[in-house]
Coordinates of C-alpha atoms in Angstrom, one line a residue:
Chain A
X298 CA -7.5 -31.9 -11.7
X299 CA -5.9 -29.0 -13.5
X300 CA -3.3 -27.5 -11.7
X301 CA -3.0 -23.6 -13.0
X302 CA 0.3 -21.8 -12.9
X303 CA -0.2 -19.1 -10.2
X304 CA 3.5 -18.2 -9.4
X305 CA 3.7 -14.5 -9.9
X306 CA 0.5 -14.7 -12.1
X307 CA -1.4 -11.8 -12.4
X308 CA -5.1 -11.2 -11.6
X309 CA -5.9 -10.3 -15.5
X310 CA -4.1 -13.2 -16.4
X311 CA -6.0 -15.7 -14.1
X312 CA -9.3 -13.8 -15.3
X313 CA -8.4 -15.0 -19.0
X314 CA -7.7 -18.7 -17.7
X315 CA -10.8 -19.0 -15.7
X316 CA -12.8 -17.6 -18.6
X317 CA -11.5 -19.8 -21.3
X318 CA -12.0 -23.2 -18.9
X319 CA -8.4 -23.6 -18.5
X320 CA -9.0 -23.9 -14.6
X321 CA -11.9 -23.8 -12.4
X322 CA -11.9 -21.7 -8.9
X323 CA -11.8 -24.5 -6.9
X324 CA -8.6 -25.6 -8.9
X325 CA -7.1 -22.1 -8.5
X326 CA -7.7 -21.8 -4.9
X327 CA -6.5 -25.3 -4.2
X328 CA -3.4 -24.4 -5.8
X329 CA -2.9 -21.4 -3.5
X330 CA -3.9 -23.6 -0.6
X331 CA -1.1 -26.4 -1.4
X332 CA 1.5 -23.9 -1.8
X333 CA 0.3 -22.3 1.6
X334 CA 0.7 -25.6 3.2
X335 CA 4.3 -26.0 1.7
X336 CA 5.6 -22.6 2.4
X337 CA 3.8 -20.6 4.9
X338 CA 5.2 -22.3 7.9
X339 CA 8.5 -20.6 7.1
X340 CA 6.9 -17.0 5.9
X341 CA 4.1 -17.0 8.4
X342 CA 2.0 -14.4 6.2
X343 CA -1.4 -15.7 7.3
X344 CA -2.8 -15.2 11.0
X345 CA -6.1 -17.2 10.0
X346 CA -7.4 -18.8 6.8
X347 CA -10.7 -20.7 6.6
X348 CA -10.0 -23.4 4.1
X349 CA -13.6 -24.8 3.9
X350 CA -15.0 -20.9 3.6
X351 CA -12.7 -20.2 0.7
X352 CA -13.4 -23.5 -0.8
X353 CA -17.0 -23.1 -0.6
X354 CA -16.8 -19.8 -2.1
X355 CA -14.7 -21.1 -4.8
X356 CA -17.4 -24.0 -5.5
X357 CA -20.4 -21.0 -5.6
X358 CA -18.2 -19.1 -7.9
X359 CA -17.9 -22.3 -10.1
X360 CA -21.7 -22.8 -10.2
X361 CA -22.2 -19.0 -11.1
X362 CA -19.6 -19.4 -14.2
X363 CA -21.3 -22.7 -15.1
X364 CA -24.6 -21.0 -15.4
X365 CA -23.4 -18.0 -17.2
X366 CA -23.9 -15.5 -14.3
X367 CA -20.2 -14.6 -12.9
X368 CA -20.3 -11.3 -10.9
X369 CA -17.4 -10.1 -13.2
X370 CA -14.5 -11.4 -15.1
X371 CA -12.6 -11.9 -11.9
X372 CA -15.0 -13.9 -10.2
X373 CA -13.3 -17.0 -8.4
X374 CA -10.1 -14.9 -7.7
X375 CA -8.6 -15.2 -4.2
X376 CA -7.3 -12.0 -2.7
X377 CA -5.7 -11.7 0.8
X378 CA -6.9 -9.3 3.4
X379 CA -4.8 -7.4 6.0
X380 CA -6.0 -8.0 9.4
X381 CA -7.2 -4.5 10.1
X382 CA -10.0 -4.7 7.3
X383 CA -12.7 -6.4 8.7
X384 CA -14.5 -9.4 6.7
X385 CA -17.9 -11.0 8.0
X386 CA -17.4 -14.1 9.9
X387 CA -13.7 -13.9 10.3
X388 CA -11.4 -12.5 13.2
X389 CA -9.8 -9.0 13.0
X390 CA -7.4 -9.0 15.5
X391 CA -5.1 -6.2 13.9
X392 CA -2.4 -8.6 15.3
X393 CA -3.0 -7.5 18.8
X394 CA -4.1 -9.7 22.1
X395 CA -6.6 -6.9 22.9
X396 CA -9.0 -7.8 19.7
X397 CA -7.8 -11.5 19.9
X398 CA -11.5 -12.8 20.6
X399 CA -13.1 -10.7 18.4
X400 CA -15.3 -12.0 15.2
X401 CA -16.4 -9.3 12.8
X402 CA -20.0 -9.1 12.3
X403 CA -20.1 -7.1 9.3
X404 CA -17.9 -6.9 6.0
X405 CA -15.8 -3.7 5.4
X406 CA -17.1 -1.7 2.3
X407 CA -13.7 -2.6 0.6
X408 CA -14.1 -6.4 1.4
X409 CA -18.2 -6.0 0.4
X410 CA -16.9 -4.7 -2.7
X411 CA -14.6 -7.3 -3.7
X412 CA -17.3 -9.9 -3.0
X413 CA -19.7 -7.9 -5.3
X414 CA -17.3 -8.6 -8.1
X415 CA -17.0 -12.4 -7.1
X416 CA -13.3 -12.1 -5.7
X417 CA -12.7 -14.3 -2.7
X418 CA -11.6 -12.8 0.3
X419 CA -8.7 -14.9 1.5
X420 CA -7.5 -15.1 5.1
X421 CA -6.2 -12.9 7.5
X422 CA -3.0 -11.4 6.9
X423 CA -0.5 -10.5 9.4
X424 CA 0.5 -6.9 10.3
X425 CA 2.6 -4.9 12.8
X426 CA -0.1 -4.3 15.8
X427 CA -2.6 -1.8 14.9
X428 CA -0.4 -1.1 12.1
X429 CA 2.0 0.5 13.8
X430 CA 5.3 -0.7 12.6
X431 CA 7.4 -0.6 9.5
X432 CA 8.5 -4.4 10.1
X433 CA 5.8 -6.6 11.2
X434 CA 8.1 -7.5 14.0
X435 CA 5.1 -5.6 16.4
X436 CA 2.7 -8.3 15.5
X437 CA 1.7 -9.9 18.9
X438 CA 1.5 -13.3 17.3
X439 CA 4.2 -14.0 14.8
X440 CA 7.0 -12.6 12.4
X441 CA 6.4 -12.8 8.9
X442 CA 9.3 -13.2 6.7
X443 CA 10.6 -11.9 3.6
X444 CA 9.7 -14.7 0.7
X445 CA 13.0 -12.9 -1.1
X446 CA 15.0 -13.8 1.7
X447 CA 13.6 -15.3 5.3
X448 CA 16.2 -13.7 7.5
X449 CA 14.8 -10.4 6.5
X450 CA 11.8 -8.4 7.3
X451 CA 9.0 -8.1 4.6
X452 CA 8.3 -4.4 5.9
X453 CA 5.5 -3.2 7.4
X454 CA 2.7 -2.6 8.5
X455 CA 1.3 -4.4 5.7
X456 CA 4.1 -6.9 5.6
X457 CA 1.7 -9.7 5.7
X458 CA 0.0 -8.9 2.4
X459 CA 3.2 -7.8 1.2
X460 CA 4.8 -11.4 1.8
X461 CA 1.0 -13.0 0.4
X462 CA 1.5 -11.6 -2.8
X463 CA 5.3 -11.9 -3.2
X464 CA 5.0 -15.8 -2.4
X465 CA 2.0 -16.0 -4.4
X466 CA -0.4 -17.2 -1.6
X467 CA -3.2 -15.3 -3.4
X468 CA -3.7 -13.4 -6.6
X469 CA -3.5 -10.1 -4.9
X470 CA -4.0 -8.5 -1.1
X471 CA -5.7 -5.6 0.3
X472 CA -3.4 -3.5 2.5
X473 CA -3.6 -0.3 4.4
X474 CA -1.4 2.9 4.5
X475 CA -1.0 5.6 7.1
X476 CA 2.4 6.4 6.5
X477 CA 3.7 4.1 4.0
X478 CA 2.4 0.9 5.2
X479 CA 1.6 -0.5 1.7
X480 CA 4.3 1.0 -0.3
X481 CA 7.1 0.1 1.8
X482 CA 6.7 -3.4 2.3
X483 CA 5.5 -3.9 -1.5
X484 CA 9.2 -2.1 -2.1
X485 CA 10.7 -4.6 0.4
X486 CA 9.0 -7.5 -1.3
X487 CA 9.4 -6.6 -4.9
X488 CA 5.5 -5.9 -5.7
X489 CA 3.4 -3.3 -6.7
X490 CA 1.8 -1.2 -3.7
X491 CA -0.9 1.7 -4.4
X492 CA -2.0 4.4 -1.7
X493 CA -4.9 5.6 -3.2
X494 CA -5.9 9.6 -2.9
X495 CA -7.5 10.2 0.9
X496 CA -11.0 9.5 0.7
X497 CA -10.8 7.4 -2.5
X498 CA -11.6 4.1 -0.8
X499 CA -14.0 4.0 2.0
X500 CA -12.2 3.1 5.5
X501 CA -15.7 1.7 6.9
X502 CA -14.6 -1.2 8.5
X503 CA -11.1 -0.4 8.6
X504 CA -10.0 -0.5 12.2
X505 CA -8.8 2.9 13.0
X506 CA -5.1 3.9 13.5
X507 CA -4.8 7.6 12.4
X508 CA -8.4 8.6 11.0
X509 CA -7.0 11.5 9.0
X510 CA -4.2 9.5 7.3
X511 CA -5.4 6.1 6.9
X512 CA -6.2 4.5 3.5
X513 CA -6.8 1.1 2.0
X514 CA -5.0 0.2 -1.2
X515 CA -4.1 -2.6 -3.6
X516 CA -1.1 -4.9 -3.3
X517 CA -0.5 -6.9 -6.7
X518 CA 1.8 -8.4 -9.0
X519 CA 1.8 -5.5 -11.6
X520 CA 0.1 -2.2 -12.3
X521 CA -3.0 -3.3 -14.1
X522 CA -3.8 -5.4 -11.3
X523 CA -3.6 -2.4 -8.9
X524 CA -6.2 -0.7 -11.3
X525 CA -8.2 -3.7 -11.4
X526 CA -8.4 -3.8 -7.5
X527 CA -8.8 0.0 -7.3
X528 CA -11.8 -0.4 -9.6
X529 CA -13.3 -3.0 -7.3
X530 CA -12.7 -0.9 -4.0
X531 CA -13.0 2.8 -5.1
X532 CA -15.7 5.0 -5.0
X533 CA -18.2 6.9 -2.8
X534 CA -19.7 5.1 0.4
X535 CA -22.3 6.8 2.5
X536 CA -21.0 5.0 5.6
X537 CA -17.7 7.0 5.5
X538 CA -18.1 10.8 5.8
X539 CA -14.6 11.5 4.5
X540 CA -15.3 9.3 1.5
X541 CA -14.9 11.8 -1.6
X542 CA -17.9 12.0 -3.9
X543 CA -16.2 12.1 -7.0
X544 CA -17.0 9.4 -9.4
X545 CA -13.9 6.6 -9.6
X546 CA -13.5 4.0 -12.1
X547 CA -11.4 3.2 -15.3
X548 CA -8.3 2.6 -13.3
X549 CA -7.5 -0.8 -15.3
X550 CA -8.0 0.7 -18.3
X551 CA -5.7 3.8 -17.9
X552 CA -3.1 1.3 -17.0
X553 CA -4.0 -0.9 -20.1
X554 CA -3.9 2.1 -22.4
X555 CA -0.6 3.5 -20.8
X556 CA 1.4 5.2 -23.6
X557 CA 4.4 3.5 -24.7
X558 CA 6.5 6.6 -24.1
X559 CA 7.1 9.6 -21.6
X560 CA 6.9 11.9 -24.5
X561 CA 5.3 15.6 -23.1
X562 CA 5.3 14.0 -19.7
X563 CA 7.3 16.0 -16.9
X564 CA 8.6 14.1 -14.4
X565 CA 9.8 15.7 -10.9
X566 CA 12.7 15.1 -8.8
X567 CA 12.5 16.4 -5.5
X568 CA 16.0 17.2 -4.6
X569 CA 15.4 16.7 -0.9
X570 CA 14.6 12.9 -1.5
X571 CA 18.0 12.8 -3.2
X572 CA 20.1 14.4 -0.4
X573 CA 23.7 13.4 0.0
X574 CA 24.0 10.4 2.4
X575 CA 20.1 9.9 2.2
X576 CA 20.3 6.4 0.4
X577 CA 22.3 3.3 0.5
X578 CA 24.2 3.2 -2.4
X579 CA 22.6 0.1 -4.1
X580 CA 19.2 1.6 -3.6
X581 CA 20.3 4.8 -5.0
X582 CA 21.8 2.9 -8.1
X583 CA 18.4 1.5 -9.0
X584 CA 16.5 4.6 -8.5
X585 CA 18.9 6.4 -10.8
X586 CA 18.4 3.6 -13.5
X587 CA 14.8 4.1 -13.4
X588 CA 15.4 7.8 -13.6
X589 CA 17.5 7.3 -16.8
X590 CA 14.9 4.9 -18.1
X591 CA 12.2 7.6 -17.7
X592 CA 14.3 10.1 -19.5
X593 CA 15.4 7.4 -22.6
X594 CA 11.5 6.8 -22.7
X595 CA 11.2 10.7 -23.4
X596 CA 10.2 12.1 -20.2
X597 CA 11.4 15.8 -19.3
X598 CA 12.9 15.4 -16.1
X599 CA 12.7 18.7 -13.6
X600 CA 14.0 19.2 -10.2
X601 CA 11.5 20.3 -7.9
X602 CA 11.9 21.2 -4.1
X603 CA 9.6 20.2 -1.4
X604 CA 11.4 22.3 1.5
X605 CA 9.4 20.8 4.4
X606 CA 10.4 17.3 3.9
X607 CA 13.0 17.3 7.0
X608 CA 10.0 18.2 9.2
X609 CA 7.8 15.4 7.7
X610 CA 8.7 12.6 10.3
X611 CA 8.1 14.8 13.3
X612 CA 4.7 15.9 12.2
X613 CA 3.5 12.5 11.1
X614 CA 4.7 11.3 14.8
X615 CA 2.7 14.0 16.5
X616 CA -0.6 13.5 14.2
X617 CA -0.7 10.0 13.7
X618 CA -0.1 9.3 17.6
X619 CA -2.4 11.8 18.7
X620 CA -5.3 10.2 16.4
X621 CA -4.5 6.9 17.4
X622 CA -4.4 7.5 21.5
X623 CA -8.2 8.9 20.7
X624 CA -8.9 5.9 18.3
X625 CA -7.5 3.7 20.6
X626 CA -9.6 4.6 23.4
X627 CA -12.4 2.6 22.4
X628 CA -10.5 -0.7 23.4
X629 CA -11.3 -0.6 27.2
X630 CA -12.3 -4.2 27.6
X631 CA -15.9 -3.5 28.1
X632 CA -18.0 -3.8 25.0
X633 CA -15.9 -6.4 22.8
X634 CA -12.3 -7.6 22.9
X635 CA -10.0 -8.5 25.6
X636 CA -11.2 -7.9 29.2
X637 CA -8.6 -8.5 32.3
X638 CA -10.6 -8.1 35.5
X639 CA -9.4 -5.6 38.0
X640 CA -10.2 -4.6 41.5
X641 CA -12.8 -1.9 40.2
X642 CA -13.8 -0.5 36.6
X643 CA -11.0 2.0 36.3
X644 CA -8.8 -1.0 37.4
X645 CA -10.0 -3.2 34.5
X646 CA -9.4 -0.4 32.0
X647 CA -5.7 -0.1 33.1
X648 CA -5.0 -4.2 33.1
X649 CA -7.2 -4.9 29.9
X650 CA -5.3 -2.1 27.8
X651 CA -2.1 -3.0 29.9
X652 CA -2.0 -6.4 28.9
X653 CA -3.9 -6.3 25.8
X654 CA -1.4 -3.8 23.9
X655 CA 2.2 -4.5 22.9
X656 CA 5.3 -2.2 23.3
X657 CA 5.0 -0.1 20.4
X658 CA 1.1 0.6 20.8
X659 CA 1.8 1.7 24.3
X660 CA 4.4 3.8 23.1
X661 CA 2.5 5.7 20.6
X662 CA -0.7 5.9 22.9
X663 CA 1.7 7.5 25.3
X664 CA 3.1 10.0 22.8
X665 CA -0.1 10.9 21.5
X666 CA -1.8 11.3 24.8
X667 CA 1.4 13.7 25.8
X668 CA 1.2 15.9 22.7
X669 CA -2.5 16.2 23.3
X670 CA -2.1 17.1 27.0
X671 CA -2.6 20.2 28.7
X672 CA 0.1 22.8 28.1
X673 CA 1.5 20.5 25.4
X674 CA -1.3 20.7 22.7
X675 CA -0.1 24.2 21.0
X676 CA 3.5 23.4 21.3
X677 CA 2.9 20.1 19.4
X678 CA -0.1 19.1 17.9
X679 CA -1.4 22.6 16.6
X680 CA 2.0 23.1 15.6
X681 CA 2.0 19.8 13.6
X682 CA -1.2 20.7 11.7
X683 CA 0.3 23.9 10.9
X684 CA 3.3 22.3 9.3
X685 CA 0.9 19.8 7.5
X686 CA -0.3 22.5 5.7
X687 CA 3.2 23.7 5.0
X688 CA 4.0 20.3 3.3
X689 CA 0.6 20.0 1.7
X690 CA 1.4 23.4 0.1
X691 CA 5.1 22.0 -1.1
X692 CA 3.3 19.3 -3.1
X693 CA 0.8 21.5 -4.6
X694 CA 3.6 23.9 -5.6
X695 CA 5.7 20.8 -6.8
X696 CA 2.9 19.6 -8.8
X697 CA 2.5 23.1 -10.8
X698 CA 6.1 22.1 -12.2
X699 CA 5.5 18.4 -13.4
X700 CA 2.8 15.8 -14.2
X701 CA 4.3 13.0 -11.4
X702 CA 7.3 13.0 -8.9
X703 CA 9.6 10.1 -9.1
X704 CA 11.3 9.2 -5.5
X705 CA 12.8 6.4 -3.4
X706 CA 10.3 4.4 -1.3
X707 CA 12.7 3.5 1.3
X708 CA 16.7 4.5 2.0
X709 CA 17.7 0.8 2.4
X710 CA 16.3 -2.7 1.2
X711 CA 14.5 -5.0 3.4
X712 CA 16.8 -5.4 7.2
X713 CA 17.3 -8.0 9.0
X714 CA 15.0 -9.2 12.1
X715 CA 16.1 -7.5 15.2
X716 CA 18.3 -5.1 13.4
X717 CA 16.4 -2.0 13.9
X718 CA 15.5 -2.0 17.7
X719 CA 15.6 1.8 18.4
X720 CA 12.1 3.2 17.7
X721 CA 13.2 6.7 16.7
X722 CA 15.9 5.1 13.8
X723 CA 12.7 2.8 12.7
X724 CA 10.3 6.1 12.4
X725 CA 12.9 7.8 10.4
X726 CA 13.3 5.1 7.7
X727 CA 9.7 6.2 6.7
X728 CA 11.1 9.5 5.4
X729 CA 10.0 9.1 1.8
X730 CA 6.8 7.9 2.3
X731 CA 5.1 9.8 5.0
X732 CA 4.8 13.3 3.5
X733 CA 2.0 11.7 0.8
X734 CA -0.1 10.8 3.5
X735 CA 0.3 14.2 5.3
X736 CA -0.7 15.7 2.0
X737 CA -3.6 13.1 0.9
X738 CA -2.2 12.6 -2.4
X739 CA -1.9 9.1 -4.3
X740 CA 1.2 7.1 -4.9
X741 CA 2.3 4.0 -5.8
X742 CA 5.6 1.8 -5.0
X743 CA 6.9 -0.1 -7.9
X744 CA 9.6 -3.0 -8.2
X745 CA 12.4 -1.1 -9.9
X746 CA 15.2 -4.0 -9.5
X747 CA 17.6 -5.6 -7.5
X748 CA 20.2 -4.3 -4.9
X749 CA 23.5 -5.7 -6.2
X750 CA 25.0 -6.3 -2.9
X751 CA 22.1 -8.3 -1.1
X752 CA 19.9 -9.4 -4.0
X753 CA 17.0 -7.8 -2.4
X754 CA 14.3 -5.8 -4.2
X755 CA 14.3 -2.1 -4.4
X756 CA 11.4 -0.2 -4.9
X757 CA 10.8 3.3 -6.9
X758 CA 7.9 5.5 -6.1
X759 CA 5.9 7.7 -8.4
X760 CA 3.4 10.4 -6.8
X761 CA 0.8 12.2 -8.4
X762 CA -2.0 14.9 -7.2
X763 CA -5.0 14.1 -5.3
X764 CA -7.6 12.3 -7.8
X765 CA -4.6 11.6 -10.0
X766 CA -5.0 7.7 -9.8
X767 CA -5.5 7.3 -13.6
X768 CA -2.7 9.6 -14.7
X769 CA -0.4 7.6 -11.9
X770 CA -1.2 3.9 -13.0
X771 CA -0.6 5.3 -16.7
X772 CA 2.8 6.6 -15.9
X773 CA 3.6 3.5 -13.7
X774 CA 2.6 1.3 -16.4
X775 CA 4.8 3.2 -19.1
X776 CA 7.8 3.1 -16.5
X777 CA 7.3 -0.5 -16.2
X778 CA 7.2 -1.7 -19.8
Chain B
X200 CA 21.3 11.5 33.6
X201 CA 19.5 13.8 31.6
X202 CA 16.4 15.4 32.7
X203 CA 13.2 13.6 31.6
X204 CA 11.2 15.3 29.1
X205 CA 8.1 13.3 29.8
X206 CA 6.2 12.4 32.8
X207 CA 5.2 8.8 32.2
X208 CA 3.2 7.8 34.8
X209 CA 1.2 11.0 34.5
X210 CA 0.5 10.2 30.9
X211 CA 0.1 6.6 31.2
X212 CA -2.7 7.5 33.9
X213 CA -4.5 9.6 31.4
X214 CA -4.4 6.7 28.8
X215 CA -5.4 4.6 31.3
X216 CA -2.5 2.0 30.5
X217 CA -0.6 -0.4 33.0
X218 CA 2.7 -0.4 32.8
X219 CA 5.0 -2.6 34.2
X220 CA 8.3 -1.5 36.2
X221 CA 10.4 -3.4 33.6
X222 CA 9.0 -1.6 30.9
X223 CA 9.6 2.0 32.3
X224 CA 13.3 2.7 32.0
X225 CA 13.0 1.6 28.1
X226 CA 9.9 3.4 27.5
X227 CA 11.2 6.7 29.2
X228 CA 14.5 6.6 27.1
X229 CA 12.3 5.9 23.7
X230 CA 9.9 8.6 24.4
X231 CA 12.7 11.0 25.7
X232 CA 14.5 10.7 22.2
X233 CA 11.3 10.7 20.4
X234 CA 9.9 13.8 22.3
X235 CA 13.6 15.7 21.6
X236 CA 13.2 15.1 17.8
X237 CA 9.7 16.3 17.2
X238 CA 10.4 19.5 19.3
X239 CA 12.5 20.3 16.0
X240 CA 9.3 21.7 14.8
X241 CA 9.5 24.6 17.4
X242 CA 12.5 26.2 15.0
X243 CA 9.7 27.0 12.4
X244 CA 8.0 30.5 12.2
X245 CA 4.3 29.4 11.7
X246 CA 2.7 32.8 12.1
X247 CA -0.5 33.2 9.9
X248 CA -0.3 29.6 8.5
X249 CA -3.9 27.8 8.9
X250 CA -3.5 24.2 10.5
X251 CA -4.7 21.2 8.3
X252 CA -6.9 19.0 10.2
X253 CA -7.7 16.7 7.3
X254 CA -6.5 16.2 3.8
X255 CA -9.7 16.4 2.2
X256 CA -11.7 19.7 2.2
X257 CA -15.2 18.1 2.9
X258 CA -17.3 19.7 5.5
X259 CA -20.8 18.9 6.8
X260 CA -21.5 15.6 5.4
X261 CA -25.2 14.9 5.7
X262 CA -27.6 11.7 5.4
X263 CA -31.1 11.6 5.3
X264 CA -32.7 10.5 8.7
X265 CA -34.2 7.3 7.6
X266 CA -34.7 4.4 10.1
X267 CA -32.9 1.4 8.5
X268 CA -32.1 -2.2 9.7
X269 CA -29.0 -2.3 11.8
X270 CA -26.3 -5.2 12.4
X271 CA -28.1 -8.5 13.9
X272 CA -27.9 -7.8 17.8
X273 CA -26.6 -11.3 18.7
X274 CA -24.0 -11.3 16.5
X275 CA -22.9 -7.8 18.0
X276 CA -23.3 -9.1 21.7
X277 CA -21.4 -12.1 20.8
X278 CA -18.0 -10.2 20.9
X279 CA -18.8 -8.9 24.5
X280 CA -16.3 -10.2 27.4
X281 CA -19.2 -11.1 29.5
X282 CA -23.0 -11.1 29.4
X283 CA -26.3 -10.9 31.9
X284 CA -29.1 -12.8 30.5
X285 CA -27.7 -12.9 27.2
X286 CA -28.6 -9.6 26.2
X287 CA -26.9 -7.2 28.5
X288 CA -23.3 -6.5 28.7
X289 CA -21.9 -7.0 32.1
X290 CA -19.5 -4.4 33.1
X291 CA -17.7 -3.6 36.6
X292 CA -19.8 -1.3 38.8
X293 CA -19.6 2.0 37.5
X294 CA -20.8 4.3 40.6
X295 CA -19.7 3.5 44.3
X296 CA -22.3 2.7 46.4
X297 CA -24.6 -0.4 47.7
X298 CA -24.9 -3.3 45.8
X299 CA -22.8 -4.8 43.2
X300 CA -23.2 -7.1 39.9

């Protein structure tokens, strides 16, 4: 039996190996399973992995290939799935006790579209409960470790997905990004993470956290892979009323055909993102090196301003928690999920939710309920929606002066478990990622280098206007050359 | 001690969340901190600014009203915490009165 090289190996290379007969899908999947057996005891990226099912899917893929009937060149390649993106016949707990018993009767659109190309949905990946968190420490079940240093967090909320890719437990993964939940863990683990334009990828079958912000996206070894997975999952879906009708595709090609240089490209540097004291020295050094690299590749650097940046965290934690408090009202222990019997109906609601949700989820439901409650709505929620308009306009103005923005992803490298116990401090660390969700534009986190002191990966972020993924991936590929 | 900014008992009742006595002091402190922080928005003059509810400006998305097969009933019901006769979801009594399930 052939043992294909899978460590750090991108999807496009594995597709070639499968096409040339260098290995079979069963051999490929078995190689990942062996590594998971050896290493996931420490990393703890997977909540569940149905080995028989993925091996069966690999056998089916090999039969299709032998018959010359592959679904795409990617047929047989395993992709890990964050636990809030449902897959038929698999659990979808969102790393929460309240959904622990639930098995999804259907596929999310993103997973169905992966299957349609022959990709094998591969296990259920750990996350912060209901995607609320920046470290994966809020999972009700386990703490995922950063494969670069198991003493440190992988980031969150898509920490399981980032760890899965960084540890080469699958060829790529899907995550979801509401305030940076793809880009921040990608930066912490040294991989590529893409948040598409709001509406690019169907949210059907993504368990809702904050519906006006949530977006599914790829987490991969390289930029071309991010394009490959986006090609597979993007595009209009009648099952999601917020899905954009615009045609989607050609993203992998945009990465493959990226120009060698940045000649004629204007890269904006938002001055608020480089404010004095906002970045750890080691992170700033790596980000500055990326800027120098862009310049040496011919980019014209432009200083721009996003003047309402300092309000983004406040706006986000009002809007996201308000939407979450409404979305999570459906988990009442009646139709599905955990039920804890009380003395009557209302008491059953209280107990089911009280025992089913963890501390951070409770904190956010309470905050969201508060900002929507009578007497506070205008002061918080409506006001936040207005500032959201200002933040959106900031980006519109900035993109008149440049093609893409280049920014840090996180103020620091991955921190150690338990290091951030104050929720507000944890929220403030999202400062560089959340404005993009409020504005709805697209962005990508790229591994830019290592922090000299800790040896941990540092990410750099490129941001582009809505529907600008092709341009974004092209620029990302040029920068990564 | 600083005055509490948020009445947790009231908000928790609205949200149908049971909280333990041990949780309360930390939750109160955390939420007061966060509410103090988000209050920074009050310093902005927002006269004439329209609110943004949504990043994509889609409105009135319609579909044809055509009957289609839906998800399998038994598989959907399999996730219910309690059933009656295999095809009804058992819930606690909703309206007060005689009899109970």
